[in-house]
Coordinates of C-alpha atoms and ligand atoms in Angstrom, one line a residue:
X1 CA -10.6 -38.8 -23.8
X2 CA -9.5 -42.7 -23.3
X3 CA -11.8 -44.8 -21.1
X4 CA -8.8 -45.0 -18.4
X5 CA -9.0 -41.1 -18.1
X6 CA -12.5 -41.2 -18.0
X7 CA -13.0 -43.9 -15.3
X8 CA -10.2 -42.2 -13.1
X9 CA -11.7 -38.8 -13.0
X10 CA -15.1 -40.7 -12.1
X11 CA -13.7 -42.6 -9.4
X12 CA -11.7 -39.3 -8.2
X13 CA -14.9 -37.6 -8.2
X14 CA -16.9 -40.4 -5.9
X15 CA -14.0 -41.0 -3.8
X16 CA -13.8 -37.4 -2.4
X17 CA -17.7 -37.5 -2.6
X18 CA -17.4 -40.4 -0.1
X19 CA -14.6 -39.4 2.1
X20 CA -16.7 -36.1 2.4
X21 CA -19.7 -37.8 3.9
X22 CA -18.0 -40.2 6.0
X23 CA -15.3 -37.8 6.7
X24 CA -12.4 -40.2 6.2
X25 CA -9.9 -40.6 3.1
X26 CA -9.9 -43.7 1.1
X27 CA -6.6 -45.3 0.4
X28 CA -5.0 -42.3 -1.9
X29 CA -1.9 -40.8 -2.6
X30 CA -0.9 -38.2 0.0
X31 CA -1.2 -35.4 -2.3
X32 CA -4.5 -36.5 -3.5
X33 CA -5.9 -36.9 -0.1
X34 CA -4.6 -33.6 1.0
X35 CA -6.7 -32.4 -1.6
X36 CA -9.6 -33.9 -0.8
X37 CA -9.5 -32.6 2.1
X38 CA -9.5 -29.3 1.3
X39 CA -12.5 -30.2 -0.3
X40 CA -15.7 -29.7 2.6
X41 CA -19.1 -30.1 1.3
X42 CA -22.3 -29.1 2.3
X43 CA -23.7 -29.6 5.8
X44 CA -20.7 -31.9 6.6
X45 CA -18.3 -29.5 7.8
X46 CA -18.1 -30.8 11.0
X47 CA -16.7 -34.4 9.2
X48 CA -14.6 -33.5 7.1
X49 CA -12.7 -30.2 8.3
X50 CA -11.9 -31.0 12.4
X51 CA -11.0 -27.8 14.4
X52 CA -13.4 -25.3 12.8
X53 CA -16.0 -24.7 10.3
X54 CA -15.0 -25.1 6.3
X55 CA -13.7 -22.0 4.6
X56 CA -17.2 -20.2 2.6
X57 CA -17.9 -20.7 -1.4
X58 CA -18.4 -23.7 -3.4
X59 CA -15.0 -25.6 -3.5
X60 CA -15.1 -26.0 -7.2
X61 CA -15.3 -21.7 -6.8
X62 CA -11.9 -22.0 -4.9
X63 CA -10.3 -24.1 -7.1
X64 CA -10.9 -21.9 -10.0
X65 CA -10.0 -18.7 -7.6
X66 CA -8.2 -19.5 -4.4
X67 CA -8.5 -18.4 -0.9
X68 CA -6.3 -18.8 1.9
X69 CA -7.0 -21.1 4.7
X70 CA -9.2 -21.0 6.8
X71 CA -6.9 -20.9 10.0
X72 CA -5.5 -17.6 9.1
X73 CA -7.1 -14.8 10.5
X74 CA -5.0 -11.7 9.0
X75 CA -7.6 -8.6 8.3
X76 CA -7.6 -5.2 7.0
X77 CA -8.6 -2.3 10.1
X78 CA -10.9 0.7 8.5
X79 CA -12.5 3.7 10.0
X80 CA -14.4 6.8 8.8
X81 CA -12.8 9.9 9.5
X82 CA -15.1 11.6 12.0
X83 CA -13.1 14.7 10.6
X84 CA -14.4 14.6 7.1
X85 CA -17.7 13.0 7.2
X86 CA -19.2 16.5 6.3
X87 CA -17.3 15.9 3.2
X88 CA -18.9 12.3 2.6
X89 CA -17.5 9.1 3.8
X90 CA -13.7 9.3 3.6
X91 CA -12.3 5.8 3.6
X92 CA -9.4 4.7 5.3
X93 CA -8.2 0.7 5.4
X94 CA -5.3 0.1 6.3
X95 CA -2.5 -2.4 5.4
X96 CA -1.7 -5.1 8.3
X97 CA 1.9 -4.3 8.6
X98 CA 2.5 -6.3 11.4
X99 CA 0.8 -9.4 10.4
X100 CA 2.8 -9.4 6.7
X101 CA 6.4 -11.8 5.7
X102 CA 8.1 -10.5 2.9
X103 CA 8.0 -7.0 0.9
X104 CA 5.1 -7.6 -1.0
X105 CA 1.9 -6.7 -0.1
X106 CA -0.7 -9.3 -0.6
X107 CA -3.5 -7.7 -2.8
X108 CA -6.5 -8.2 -0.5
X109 CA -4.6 -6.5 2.3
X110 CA -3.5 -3.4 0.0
X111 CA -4.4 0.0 2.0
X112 CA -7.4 1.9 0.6
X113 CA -7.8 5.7 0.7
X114 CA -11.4 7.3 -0.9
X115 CA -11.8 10.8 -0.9
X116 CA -15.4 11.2 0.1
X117 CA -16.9 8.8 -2.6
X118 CA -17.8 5.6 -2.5
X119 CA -15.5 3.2 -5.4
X120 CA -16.8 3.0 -9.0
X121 CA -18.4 0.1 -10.3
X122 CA -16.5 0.7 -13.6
X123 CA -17.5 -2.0 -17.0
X124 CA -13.7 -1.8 -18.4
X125 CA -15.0 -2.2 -22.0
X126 CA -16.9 1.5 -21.7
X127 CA -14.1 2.9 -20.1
X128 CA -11.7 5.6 -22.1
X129 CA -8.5 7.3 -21.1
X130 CA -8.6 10.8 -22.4
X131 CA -4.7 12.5 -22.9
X132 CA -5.8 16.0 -23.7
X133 CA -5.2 19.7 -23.4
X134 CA -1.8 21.1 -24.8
X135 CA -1.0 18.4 -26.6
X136 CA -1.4 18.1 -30.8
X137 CA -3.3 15.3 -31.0
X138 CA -5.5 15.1 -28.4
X139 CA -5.7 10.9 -27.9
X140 CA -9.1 8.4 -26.4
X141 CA -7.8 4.9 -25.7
X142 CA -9.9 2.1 -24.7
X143 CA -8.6 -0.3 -21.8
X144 CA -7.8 -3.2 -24.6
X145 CA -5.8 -0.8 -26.7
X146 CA -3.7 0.1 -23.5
X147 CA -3.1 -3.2 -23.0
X148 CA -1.5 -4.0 -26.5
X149 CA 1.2 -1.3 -26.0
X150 CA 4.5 -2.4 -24.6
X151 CA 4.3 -3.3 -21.2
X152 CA 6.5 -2.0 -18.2
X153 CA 5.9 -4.1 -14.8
X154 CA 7.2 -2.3 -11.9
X155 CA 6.9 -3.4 -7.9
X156 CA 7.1 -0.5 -5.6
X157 CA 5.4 1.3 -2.7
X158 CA 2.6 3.4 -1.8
X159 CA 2.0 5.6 1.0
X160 CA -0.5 8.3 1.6
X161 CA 0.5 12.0 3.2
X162 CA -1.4 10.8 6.0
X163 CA 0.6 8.2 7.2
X164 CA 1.6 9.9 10.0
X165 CA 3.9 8.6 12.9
X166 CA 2.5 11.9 15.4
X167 CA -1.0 10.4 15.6
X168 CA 0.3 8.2 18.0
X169 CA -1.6 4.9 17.5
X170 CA -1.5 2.3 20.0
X171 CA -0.7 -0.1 16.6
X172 CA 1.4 0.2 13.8
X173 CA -0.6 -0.4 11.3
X174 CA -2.8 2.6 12.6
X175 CA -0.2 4.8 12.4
X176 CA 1.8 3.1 9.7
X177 CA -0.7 1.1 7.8
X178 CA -1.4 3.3 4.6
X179 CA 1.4 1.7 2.4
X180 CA 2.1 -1.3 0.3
X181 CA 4.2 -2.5 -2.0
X182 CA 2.5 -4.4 -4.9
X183 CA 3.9 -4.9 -8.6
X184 CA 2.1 -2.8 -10.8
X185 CA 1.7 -3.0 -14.3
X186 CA 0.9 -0.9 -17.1
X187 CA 2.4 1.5 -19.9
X188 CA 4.3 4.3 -19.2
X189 CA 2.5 7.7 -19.2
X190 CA 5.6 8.7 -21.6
X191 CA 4.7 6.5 -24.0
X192 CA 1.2 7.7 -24.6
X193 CA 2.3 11.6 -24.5
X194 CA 4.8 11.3 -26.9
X195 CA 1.9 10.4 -29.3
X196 CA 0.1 13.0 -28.3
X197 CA 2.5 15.5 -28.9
X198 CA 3.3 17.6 -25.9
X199 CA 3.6 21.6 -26.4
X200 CA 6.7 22.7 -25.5
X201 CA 5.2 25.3 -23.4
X202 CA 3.4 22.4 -21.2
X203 CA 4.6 21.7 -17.6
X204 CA 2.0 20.2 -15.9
X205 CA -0.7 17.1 -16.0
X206 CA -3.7 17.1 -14.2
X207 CA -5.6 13.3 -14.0
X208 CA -9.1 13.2 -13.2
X209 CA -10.4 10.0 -11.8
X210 CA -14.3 8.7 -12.8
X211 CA -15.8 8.2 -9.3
X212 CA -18.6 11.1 -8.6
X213 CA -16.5 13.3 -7.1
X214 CA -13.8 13.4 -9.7
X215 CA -10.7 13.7 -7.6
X216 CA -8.0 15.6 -9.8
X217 CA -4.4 15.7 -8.9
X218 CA -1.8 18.0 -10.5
X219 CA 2.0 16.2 -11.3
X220 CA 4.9 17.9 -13.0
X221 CA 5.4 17.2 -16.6
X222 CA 8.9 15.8 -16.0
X223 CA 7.9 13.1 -13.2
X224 CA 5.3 12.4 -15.9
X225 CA 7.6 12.1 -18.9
X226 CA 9.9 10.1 -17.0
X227 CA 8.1 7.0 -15.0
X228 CA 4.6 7.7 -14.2
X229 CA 2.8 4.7 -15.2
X230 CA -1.0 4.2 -16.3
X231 CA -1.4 0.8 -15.0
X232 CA -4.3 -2.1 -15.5
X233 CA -2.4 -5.0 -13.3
X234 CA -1.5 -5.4 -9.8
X235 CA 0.1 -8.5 -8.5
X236 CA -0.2 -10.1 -12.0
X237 CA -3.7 -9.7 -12.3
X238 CA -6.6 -6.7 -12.3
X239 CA -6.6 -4.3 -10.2
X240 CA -8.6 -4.3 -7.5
X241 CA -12.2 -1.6 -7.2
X242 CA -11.1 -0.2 -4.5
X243 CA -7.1 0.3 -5.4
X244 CA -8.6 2.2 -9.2
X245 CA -10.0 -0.7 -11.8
X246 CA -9.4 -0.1 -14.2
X247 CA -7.0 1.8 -14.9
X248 CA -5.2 3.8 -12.3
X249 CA -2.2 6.5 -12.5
X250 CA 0.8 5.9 -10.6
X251 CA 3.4 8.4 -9.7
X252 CA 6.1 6.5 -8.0
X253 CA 7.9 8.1 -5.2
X254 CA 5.4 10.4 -4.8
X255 CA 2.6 11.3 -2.1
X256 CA 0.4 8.5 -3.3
X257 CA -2.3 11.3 -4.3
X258 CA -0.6 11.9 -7.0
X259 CA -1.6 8.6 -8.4
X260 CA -5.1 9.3 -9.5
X261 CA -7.4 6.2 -9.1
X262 CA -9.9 4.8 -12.0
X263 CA -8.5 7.7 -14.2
X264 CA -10.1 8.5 -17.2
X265 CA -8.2 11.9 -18.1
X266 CA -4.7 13.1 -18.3
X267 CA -5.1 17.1 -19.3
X268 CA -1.5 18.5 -20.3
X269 CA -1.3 22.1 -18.9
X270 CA 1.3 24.7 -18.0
X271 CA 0.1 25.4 -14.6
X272 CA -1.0 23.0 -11.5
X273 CA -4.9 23.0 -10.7
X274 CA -5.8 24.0 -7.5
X275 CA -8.7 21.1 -7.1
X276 CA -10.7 20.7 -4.0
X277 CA -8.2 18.0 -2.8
X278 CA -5.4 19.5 -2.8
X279 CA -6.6 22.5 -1.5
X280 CA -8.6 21.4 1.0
X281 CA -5.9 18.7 2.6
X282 CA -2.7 17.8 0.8
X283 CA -1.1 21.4 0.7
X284 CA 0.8 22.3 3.6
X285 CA 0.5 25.8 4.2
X286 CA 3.6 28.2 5.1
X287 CA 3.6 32.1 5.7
X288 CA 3.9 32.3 1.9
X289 CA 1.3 30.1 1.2
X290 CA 0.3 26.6 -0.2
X291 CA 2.4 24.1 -1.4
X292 CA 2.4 21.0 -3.1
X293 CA 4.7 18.2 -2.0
X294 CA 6.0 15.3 -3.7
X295 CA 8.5 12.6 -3.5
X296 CA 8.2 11.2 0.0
X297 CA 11.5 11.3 2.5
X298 CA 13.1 7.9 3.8
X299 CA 11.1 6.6 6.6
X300 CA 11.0 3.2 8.3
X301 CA 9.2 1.7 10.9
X302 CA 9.9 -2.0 13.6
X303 CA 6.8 -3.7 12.7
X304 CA 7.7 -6.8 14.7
X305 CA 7.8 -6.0 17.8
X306 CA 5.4 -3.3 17.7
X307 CA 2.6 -1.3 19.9
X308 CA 0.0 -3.5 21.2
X309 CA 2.6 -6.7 20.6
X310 CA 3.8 -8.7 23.8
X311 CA 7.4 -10.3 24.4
X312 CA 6.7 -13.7 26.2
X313 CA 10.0 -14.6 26.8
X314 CA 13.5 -13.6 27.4
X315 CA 16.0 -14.3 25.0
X316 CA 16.2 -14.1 21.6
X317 CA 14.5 -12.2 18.9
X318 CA 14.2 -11.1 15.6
X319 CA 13.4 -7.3 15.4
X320 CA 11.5 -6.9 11.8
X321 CA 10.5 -3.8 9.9
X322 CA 10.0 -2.5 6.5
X323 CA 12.1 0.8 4.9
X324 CA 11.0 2.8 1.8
X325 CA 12.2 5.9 0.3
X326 CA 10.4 8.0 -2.4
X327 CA 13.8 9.1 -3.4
X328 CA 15.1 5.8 -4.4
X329 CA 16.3 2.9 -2.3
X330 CA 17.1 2.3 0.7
X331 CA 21.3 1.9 1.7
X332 CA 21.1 1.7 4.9
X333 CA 18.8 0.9 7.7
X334 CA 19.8 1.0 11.9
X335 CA 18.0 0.0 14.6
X336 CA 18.7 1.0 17.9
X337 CA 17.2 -1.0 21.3
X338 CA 18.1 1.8 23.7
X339 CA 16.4 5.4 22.8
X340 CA 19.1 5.8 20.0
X341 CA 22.1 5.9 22.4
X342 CA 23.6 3.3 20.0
X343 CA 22.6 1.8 16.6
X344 CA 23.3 -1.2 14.8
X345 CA 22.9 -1.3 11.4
X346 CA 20.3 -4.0 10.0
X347 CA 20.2 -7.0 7.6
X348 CA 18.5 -6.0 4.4
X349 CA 16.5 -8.3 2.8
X350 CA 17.3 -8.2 -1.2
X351 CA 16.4 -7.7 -3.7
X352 CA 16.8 -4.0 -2.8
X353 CA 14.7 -2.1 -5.0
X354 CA 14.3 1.8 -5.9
X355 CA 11.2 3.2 -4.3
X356 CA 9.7 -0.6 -3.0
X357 CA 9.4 -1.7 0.7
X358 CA 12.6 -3.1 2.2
X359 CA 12.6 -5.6 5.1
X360 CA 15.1 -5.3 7.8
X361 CA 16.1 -7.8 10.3
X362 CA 18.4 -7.6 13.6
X363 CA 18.8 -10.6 16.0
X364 CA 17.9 -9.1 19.5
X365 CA 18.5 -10.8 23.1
X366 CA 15.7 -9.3 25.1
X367 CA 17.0 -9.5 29.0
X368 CA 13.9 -8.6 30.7
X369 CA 14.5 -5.2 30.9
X370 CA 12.8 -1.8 29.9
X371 CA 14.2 -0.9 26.2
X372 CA 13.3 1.6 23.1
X373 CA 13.4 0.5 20.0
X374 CA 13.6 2.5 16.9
X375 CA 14.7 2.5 13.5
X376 CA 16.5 4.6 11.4
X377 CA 16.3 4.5 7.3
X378 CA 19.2 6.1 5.1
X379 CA 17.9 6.0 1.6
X380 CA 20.7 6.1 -1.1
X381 CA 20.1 10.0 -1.8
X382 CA 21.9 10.1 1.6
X383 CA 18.6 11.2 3.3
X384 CA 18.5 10.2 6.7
X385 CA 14.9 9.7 8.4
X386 CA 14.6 12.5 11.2
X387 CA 13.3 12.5 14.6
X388 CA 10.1 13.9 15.6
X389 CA 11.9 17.1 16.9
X390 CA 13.8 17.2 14.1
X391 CA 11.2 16.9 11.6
X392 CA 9.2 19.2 13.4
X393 CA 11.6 21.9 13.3
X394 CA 12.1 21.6 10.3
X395 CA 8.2 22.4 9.7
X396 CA 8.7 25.5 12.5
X397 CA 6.6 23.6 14.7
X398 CA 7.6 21.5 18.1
X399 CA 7.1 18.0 18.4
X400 CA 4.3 18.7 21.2
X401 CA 2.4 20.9 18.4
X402 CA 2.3 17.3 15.8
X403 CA 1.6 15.1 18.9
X404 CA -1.6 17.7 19.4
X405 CA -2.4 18.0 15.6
X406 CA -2.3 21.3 15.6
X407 CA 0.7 21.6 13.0
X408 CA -0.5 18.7 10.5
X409 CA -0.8 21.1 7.7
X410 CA 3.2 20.1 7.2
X411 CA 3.7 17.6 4.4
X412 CA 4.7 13.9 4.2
X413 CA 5.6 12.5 8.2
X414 CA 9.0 10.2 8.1
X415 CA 9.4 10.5 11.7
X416 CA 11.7 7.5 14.4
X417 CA 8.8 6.1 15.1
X418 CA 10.1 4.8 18.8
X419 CA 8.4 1.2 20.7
X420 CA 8.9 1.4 24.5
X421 CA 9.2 -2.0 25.9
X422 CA 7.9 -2.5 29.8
X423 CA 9.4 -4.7 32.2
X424 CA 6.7 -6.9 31.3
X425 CA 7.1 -7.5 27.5
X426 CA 4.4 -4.9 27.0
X427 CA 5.1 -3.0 24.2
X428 CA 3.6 1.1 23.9
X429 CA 3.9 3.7 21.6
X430 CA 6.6 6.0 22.7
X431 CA 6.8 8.8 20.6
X432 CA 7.1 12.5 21.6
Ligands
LIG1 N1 -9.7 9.0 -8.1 C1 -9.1 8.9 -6.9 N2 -7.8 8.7 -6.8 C2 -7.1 8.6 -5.6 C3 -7.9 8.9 -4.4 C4 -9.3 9.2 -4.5 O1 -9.9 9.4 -3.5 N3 -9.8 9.2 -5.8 N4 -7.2 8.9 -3.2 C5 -5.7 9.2 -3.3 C6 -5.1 9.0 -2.1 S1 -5.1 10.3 -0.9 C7 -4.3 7.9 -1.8 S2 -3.4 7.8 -0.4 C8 -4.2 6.8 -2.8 C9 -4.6 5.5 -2.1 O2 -4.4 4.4 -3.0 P1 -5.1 3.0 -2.7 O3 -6.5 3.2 -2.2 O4 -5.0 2.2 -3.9 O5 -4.2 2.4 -1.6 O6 -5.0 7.0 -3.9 C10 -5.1 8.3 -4.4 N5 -5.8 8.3 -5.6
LIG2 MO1 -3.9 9.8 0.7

């Protein structure tokens, strides 16, 4: 290192040292001083970071990882489901839909579902991946070796079964909130059966995650074969505990059970499993009995405004809302401001992808009066997302018998979701 390097990072150091304690910047360069500022220390919070308190962790800590500022509030909403506690704590967090910009989910806001068990504290270098069963090489790979194979990165959408428009929240994300849309990488499940050698006879998977109480899902062999992925990455780094570090199995387009968190086996079989999960919850009954489900139906919901929000002014606004489609991507979305007496078909914001989150836009001119707003997703299957009493016939059921709960056994809800607006700029969830 020359002596002018050396003396500059010195000085560097003592000059945010001193603007820290005296809370003022020494003559810098802007960029510098923005920096510095950024920089609170110890019991001088008050000095050097007007407005509020400084952000937690040693700054050096943030520099190496970040953290967003302090001024922004945005948090994840989680419950307990009262209904399953005699199972053990099922976990639901759910994604702040109304608070996001964009398509992709930020990582630390990702939803979380846990079936009764609390996250694994998995060391990745003990971890193993198990491809067994009717297969002629039955195959152990370590979390490294996954990694060497070729990589696939692919950014799309997850949403559980019980993201259900009927349970009428009085916020979207409480009714909309278990999705996101992250990039995922990994290697494709394919790639790692082919060297197993699947039986001709084979026609199902079953994964098995690793926390306690070894959550199993059964997936057709053809999804399977054709773009399930085993991933390690999400958002360009690990994935997170809670989201299946790590390794998890993703089934895109799919009820997001399917993809089997902190998985550890893939057992090829010719005939589903009928684990505790999907008996117990994910299997929408019928006079002839259970079924599974799988790719989810176009759906879309107005995040912005939504439930709970308030229009403070006349005039113009931006309606904003995400689309998705387990069946590919979305063509078209429409948005209606009236009940769905008339639509108008949305901006989509590119790039467009096949089974990802797609933001919609239409410029609205509130006039002060009541109004409904809804949105309708066409996904490019040609699948058009129902109404509630559409959707509920389908199931055999009425609309009032959703609203009540006492249908839910049906599978995957892609229901209008419809926002009344009040005279007032309140906003209230009008389904029914
Ligand atoms: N091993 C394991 N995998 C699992 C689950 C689980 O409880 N255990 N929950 C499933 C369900 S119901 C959903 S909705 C998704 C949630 O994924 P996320 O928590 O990463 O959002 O994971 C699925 N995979
Ligand atoms: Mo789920």
């Amino acid at each position: 290192m020359t002596e002018k390097k050396a003396s500059r990072r010195c000085f560097l150091r003592q000059a945010s040292l001193a603007s820290m304690a005296a809370g003022i910047a020494v003559g810098t360069a802007p960029a510098l001083k923005a920096q510095m500022e950024m920089m609170p220390s110890a019991g001088t919070a008050a000095a050097s970071s007007p407005g509020g308190a400084a952000p937690p962790g040693n700054p050096t800590d943030r520099l190496a990882y970040g953290v967003r500022s302090r001024h922004e509030k945005t948090l994840r909403s989680f419950d307990v489901d009262p209904l399953h506690m005699h199972f053990g704590r099922m976990m639901n967090v759910y994604t702040p839909l109304q608070d996001l910009v964009g398509s992709i989910t930020p990582t630390s806001l990702h939803f979380v579902s846990a079936h009764g068990y609390v996250p694994p504290d998995i060391e990745p270098t003990s971890h193993r991946l198990m491809i067994q069963g009717m297969v002629d090489r039955p195959l152990v790979f370590t979390v490294d070796e996954l990694k060497q194979l070729p990589a696939t990165s692919r950014i799309m959408y997850l949403e559980c079964q019980a993201n259900r428009p009927e349970y009428k929240a009085e916020r979207v994300d409480l009714s909309f909130g278990k999705t996101a849309c992250v990039q995922w990488t990994g290697v494709l499940l394919s790639v790692l059966l082919k060297e197993a050698g699947v039986r001709a006879d084979a026609k199902w998977i079953v994964a098995e995650g690793s926390e306690n109480g070894r959550m199993t899902k059964s997936t057709p062999l053809s999804k399977a074969m054709d773009d399930a992925l085993i991933a390690y990455g999400m958002n360009g780094e690990a994935i997170r505990p809670e989201n299946g570090y790590p390794l998890r199995l993703l089934v895109p387009g799919f009820e997001a059970i399917h993809s089997v968190k902190w998985v550890r086996q893939i057992k090829v079989t010719d005939r589903p499993y009928m684990g505790f999960q999907e008996l117990s919850r994910y299997s929408p009954r019928n006079p002839k009995g259970i079924e599974f489900t799988f790719a989810q139906g176009a759906k879309s919901v107005i995040t912005n405004p939504s439930a709970g929000q308030q229009l403070t002014r006349q005039g113009f606004h931006e309606i904003r809302g995400l689309a998705w489609s387990g069946g590919g991507r979305v063509s078209k979305v429409e948005v209606s401001v009236d009940g769905g007496k008339s639509w108008k078909e949305a901006a989509l914001q590119g790039p467009v992808l096949p089974v990802a989150h797609t933001r919609f836009t239409l410029p609205w001119n509130w006039n002060g009066e009541e109004a409904m707003l809804m949105s309708r997703c066409t996904d490019e299957l040609g699948e058009v997302q129902p109404t509630l009493a559409q959707f509920a016939k389908f199931w055999g059921a009425t609309s009032a018998e959703f609203l009540a709960g006492t249908a839910s056994g049906a599978g995957h809800s892609n229901s209008i979701q419809p926002w009344g607006v009040r005279k007032d700029g309140s906003i209230y969830n009008a389904i029914s």
